[in-house]
Amino acid sequence: MALFPSPNPKNKPSWKLLPILILVVFSLAFLLFRDASNPSQSLASSSSSSSSSSPSSQIVLVPVKNTISVPMTVERLPHDLMTALVHYASTDTTPQQTREEILMTAKVLASRGPCNFLVFGLGHDSLLWKMLNYAGRTVFLEESEDWIRQISEKHPELETHIVEYSTVLTEADQLLEHARSNRKGKCTAVQNLLLSECKLALNGLADELFQVEWDVIMVDAPRGYFPGAPGRMAAIFSAAVMARSRKTGNGTDVFVHDVERPVERSYSEEFLCRENLVEESVTSHLWHFRVLPSPVGRHEFCVASSSSGGSPAN
């Protein structure tokens, strides 16, 4: 397998309405579960006359099996969700991931959201990710200031941060060896990335981003399909350190896209580890890892660290 495969244009199936369907399902689920979790508010609303109801909501009787009908407030979709639906309904640009890949992440966001969601990359699917994590915090890291400007003009509600990569794809082998030889030092699994001296550490981000405990991380950038590209080595390493260094929570769900490419695959195996793969959520292009926090002082990323000794150039 070549180290720098040429990008293969993917045939885009005619499923451009899929994001709309997903947004509708999750939007309605969010609204219904919010009301269901606060029955006192719904019951109080039911005591008001229909003439005094808010113009943005109405009282309906929701039948529940084996019991009486329960009053529930059904509200209109929030404005930003409606805007997203209109956007995807009126654009010919489809998201970069396939239907199956989007649903993999959507299922996790549905179970964990609203949550802290960090996305390496900014693109035509960014608004979709933000809406699927509705009421949570979704942050996008992008290397191109011009691209940030273009996307922000269309979607100013997206939180974006510029990130600078000092790596080059042709140095993937040397950088991997650097990390291995400094496993008990500057490239250890649990550390403060902001102060790290590891060549793979992204420590040029805004300071406050290092204080956030990220629940879900998506690595779908930077570019990694030509020799002079920065590659995703630093993004994968930093995502692994963020997941292992968090102090609370039930771990971090990490997704890596384009794992059919040798660098993405080898770095994922090295730092996110096959023992953390969620096997029922693996495709040929997207891998899903669930990484638990590691105790302070742990140096190794993987339990069987010797099992990932292959070179990314293989």
XYZ file of C-alpha atoms in Angstrom:
314
model
C 0.000 0.000 0.000
C 1.387 3.389 -0.954
C 2.132 5.810 1.851
C 0.546 8.713 -0.001
C -2.457 7.340 -1.911
C -4.219 9.709 -4.262
C -7.634 10.814 -3.073
C -10.325 8.672 -4.628
C -13.470 10.624 -5.496
C -16.346 8.898 -3.785
C -19.603 8.390 -5.573
C -22.106 10.510 -3.735
C -25.386 8.600 -3.355
C -28.661 10.444 -3.596
C -29.284 10.670 0.141
C -28.994 14.405 0.619
C -32.189 14.387 2.682
C -30.595 12.087 5.260
C -29.191 14.950 7.384
C -32.655 16.467 7.456
C -34.184 13.207 8.636
C -31.534 12.854 11.325
C -32.025 16.411 12.504
C -35.796 15.975 12.670
C -35.553 12.760 14.675
C -33.044 14.106 17.173
C -34.764 17.472 17.435
C -38.120 15.901 18.241
C -36.501 13.443 20.626
C -34.782 16.293 22.426
C -37.975 18.274 22.834
C -40.125 15.328 23.879
C -37.620 13.941 26.370
C -37.083 17.381 27.844
C -40.785 17.683 28.580
C -41.034 14.084 29.748
C -38.220 14.681 32.226
C -40.113 17.627 33.731
C -43.682 16.368 34.189
C -44.534 19.006 36.775
C -44.000 21.736 34.209
C -46.116 19.902 31.663
C -48.921 19.276 34.160
C -48.839 22.890 35.228
C -49.119 23.946 31.621
C -52.125 21.686 31.148
C -54.067 23.569 33.807
C -53.932 26.744 31.712
C -56.660 27.417 29.204
C -55.869 26.973 25.552
C -56.463 30.671 25.006
C -53.533 31.550 27.280
C -51.096 29.066 25.760
C -47.858 30.378 24.322
C -47.954 30.864 20.546
C -44.879 28.664 20.308
C -46.448 25.664 21.999
C -49.680 23.774 22.382
C -51.042 21.247 24.857
C -51.720 17.780 23.524
C -52.806 14.586 25.238
C -50.212 11.901 24.740
C -51.651 8.397 25.257
C -49.517 6.181 27.453
C -50.048 2.425 27.480
C -51.953 1.052 30.488
C -52.646 4.472 31.922
C -54.546 7.684 31.271
C -53.567 10.252 28.684
C -50.745 12.484 29.915
C -50.698 16.208 29.087
C -47.429 17.191 27.412
C -46.195 20.471 25.999
C -45.016 20.113 22.398
C -42.926 23.099 21.359
C -41.848 24.347 17.990
C -38.370 23.521 16.754
C -35.754 26.057 17.889
C -34.760 28.598 15.260
C -31.217 27.268 14.772
C -32.504 23.748 14.161
C -34.982 25.043 11.622
C -32.179 26.983 9.930
C -30.084 23.823 9.683
C -32.968 21.906 8.148
C -33.493 24.596 5.535
C -29.766 24.670 4.789
C -29.469 20.947 4.095
C -32.744 20.894 2.185
C -31.579 23.604 -0.189
C -27.951 22.651 -0.812
C -26.500 20.274 -3.379
C -23.353 19.787 -1.283
C -23.463 16.530 0.639
C -21.546 15.811 3.870
C -18.068 14.325 3.577
C -18.961 11.122 5.399
C -21.329 8.377 4.314
C -24.740 7.682 5.803
C -23.424 4.779 7.895
C -20.501 6.834 9.193
C -22.683 9.779 10.184
C -25.088 7.481 12.021
C -22.198 5.966 14.012
C -21.365 9.329 15.541
C -25.008 10.402 15.763
C -25.819 7.396 17.974
C -23.029 8.316 20.387
C -24.060 11.970 20.488
C -27.648 10.899 21.156
C -26.551 8.835 24.154
C -24.044 11.356 25.554
C -25.442 14.691 24.495
C -25.584 17.449 25.236
C -21.841 17.070 25.676
C -18.423 18.547 24.879
C -17.641 17.621 21.265
C -14.264 18.473 19.677
C -13.950 18.176 15.898
C -10.648 18.317 14.018
C -11.758 19.850 10.736
C -14.318 22.288 9.410
C -16.525 21.521 6.448
C -19.947 21.241 4.906
C -21.010 18.786 7.616
C -20.038 21.048 10.540
C -23.520 22.494 11.007
C -24.858 18.940 11.137
C -22.442 17.989 13.938
C -23.400 21.059 15.936
C -27.110 20.315 15.616
C -26.674 16.642 16.520
C -25.031 17.867 19.725
C -27.858 20.321 20.323
C -27.475 22.372 23.536
C -23.939 21.006 23.956
C -20.616 22.628 23.094
C -19.178 21.742 19.684
C -15.763 23.165 18.757
C -14.108 22.940 15.333
C -10.329 23.114 14.822
C -9.226 24.230 11.353
C -5.823 24.957 9.798
C -6.992 27.416 7.122
C -8.009 30.924 8.176
C -9.540 31.526 4.753
C -11.719 28.412 5.066
C -12.812 29.470 8.552
C -13.840 32.835 7.123
C -15.837 31.234 4.303
C -17.699 28.816 6.561
C -18.240 31.409 9.304
C -19.886 33.772 6.827
C -22.483 31.085 6.117
C -22.738 29.716 9.654
C -21.623 32.319 12.219
C -23.065 30.194 15.015
C -20.206 27.670 14.692
C -17.378 27.912 17.244
C -14.115 27.672 15.312
C -10.457 27.926 16.328
C -7.377 28.146 14.140
C -4.772 25.424 14.658
C -1.231 25.322 13.307
C 0.399 21.992 12.495
C 4.187 21.705 12.457
C 4.185 18.155 11.083
C 4.597 16.927 7.505
C 3.179 13.643 6.261
C 6.549 12.486 4.920
C 7.892 12.589 8.497
C 5.276 10.166 9.835
C 7.807 7.376 10.427
C 10.310 9.599 12.228
C 7.628 11.185 14.386
C 6.308 7.785 15.408
C 9.799 6.696 16.409
C 10.224 9.960 18.347
C 7.042 9.225 20.301
C 8.089 5.652 21.043
C 11.563 6.607 22.228
C 10.110 9.289 24.520
C 7.198 7.233 25.840
C 8.294 7.647 29.454
C 9.164 11.291 29.013
C 7.859 14.061 26.797
C 5.456 11.810 24.842
C 3.843 9.998 27.763
C 0.164 9.022 27.651
C -0.967 11.237 30.550
C 0.282 14.806 30.495
C -0.613 18.459 30.126
C -0.597 19.062 26.379
C -0.256 22.793 26.892
C 3.204 22.244 28.397
C 4.229 19.225 26.325
C 7.539 19.118 24.458
C 6.546 16.107 22.369
C 6.767 16.836 18.632
C 3.289 15.355 18.169
C 1.577 17.487 20.817
C -0.772 20.254 19.706
C -0.050 22.903 22.321
C -0.756 26.017 20.277
C -4.506 25.963 20.861
C -6.378 28.473 22.968
C -5.543 27.796 26.611
C -9.161 27.315 27.655
C -9.596 24.400 25.236
C -7.114 22.421 27.319
C -9.298 22.891 30.405
C -12.310 21.194 28.795
C -12.907 17.489 29.324
C -14.029 16.367 25.887
C -16.675 13.647 25.773
C -16.497 13.017 22.029
C -13.617 13.774 19.631
C -13.755 13.486 15.850
C -10.473 13.415 13.873
C -11.332 14.249 10.262
C -8.518 16.735 9.591
C -6.022 18.087 8.739
C -5.223 17.133 5.157
C -3.378 13.873 4.780
C -3.598 12.811 1.143
C -0.396 14.268 -0.387
C 3.269 14.245 0.745
C 3.448 17.895 1.796
C 0.254 17.762 3.857
C 0.485 18.103 7.653
C -1.115 14.683 8.148
C -3.216 13.614 11.121
C -0.383 12.334 13.288
C -0.538 15.192 15.807
C -4.335 15.234 15.869
C -4.551 11.520 16.698
C -1.798 11.695 19.336
C -3.329 14.770 20.988
C -6.821 13.251 20.974
C -5.422 10.173 22.724
C -3.706 12.279 25.396
C -6.834 14.387 25.945
C -8.906 11.245 26.455
C -6.456 9.630 28.876
C -5.702 12.780 30.853
C -9.279 13.705 31.745
C -10.068 13.496 35.441
C -13.797 12.802 35.462
C -16.449 11.095 33.387
C -16.889 7.717 31.766
C -14.229 8.054 29.128
C -14.059 9.668 25.712
C -15.471 8.424 22.420
C -12.899 9.093 19.689
C -13.655 8.749 15.977
C -10.929 8.689 13.316
C -11.917 9.065 9.672
C -9.981 7.804 6.626
C -8.385 4.879 8.472
C -8.016 3.069 5.157
C -4.907 5.257 4.748
C -1.741 3.802 6.326
C -0.817 6.786 8.522
C -4.281 7.169 10.042
C -4.473 3.436 10.677
C -1.009 3.047 12.225
C -1.299 6.100 14.470
C -4.764 5.032 15.612
C -3.453 1.594 16.527
C -0.428 3.106 18.276
C -2.161 5.720 20.417
C -5.881 4.854 20.559
C -5.309 1.088 20.596
C -7.190 -1.838 19.142
C -8.361 -2.968 22.569
C -10.419 0.248 22.717
C -12.158 -0.304 19.382
C -15.931 -0.468 19.561
C -16.181 -3.424 17.203
C -19.850 -3.023 16.311
C -19.037 0.508 15.137
C -16.205 -0.080 12.695
C -16.288 0.604 8.965
C -13.540 0.552 6.360
C -13.137 4.341 6.636
C -14.184 5.241 10.199
C -13.049 3.735 13.497
C -14.686 4.355 16.854
C -12.653 4.054 20.064
C -13.856 4.361 23.645
C -10.886 5.493 25.724
C -10.984 5.532 29.521
C -8.958 7.930 31.683
C -5.550 6.619 32.746
C -3.966 7.027 36.174
C -1.299 9.679 36.569
C 2.113 8.175 35.925
C 0.991 5.733 33.266
C 3.265 5.981 30.240
C 1.901 3.409 27.813
C -1.050 4.143 25.564
C -2.016 0.520 24.911
C -2.138 -2.505 27.188
C -0.392 -4.570 24.538
C 1.922 -1.807 23.335
C 4.143 -4.188 21.407
C 1.222 -5.251 19.190
C 1.309 -1.968 17.269
C 4.924 -2.030 16.294
C 4.266 -1.732 12.567
C 5.509 1.229 10.578
C 3.012 3.609 8.997
C 4.873 3.223 5.749
C 3.910 -0.433 5.457
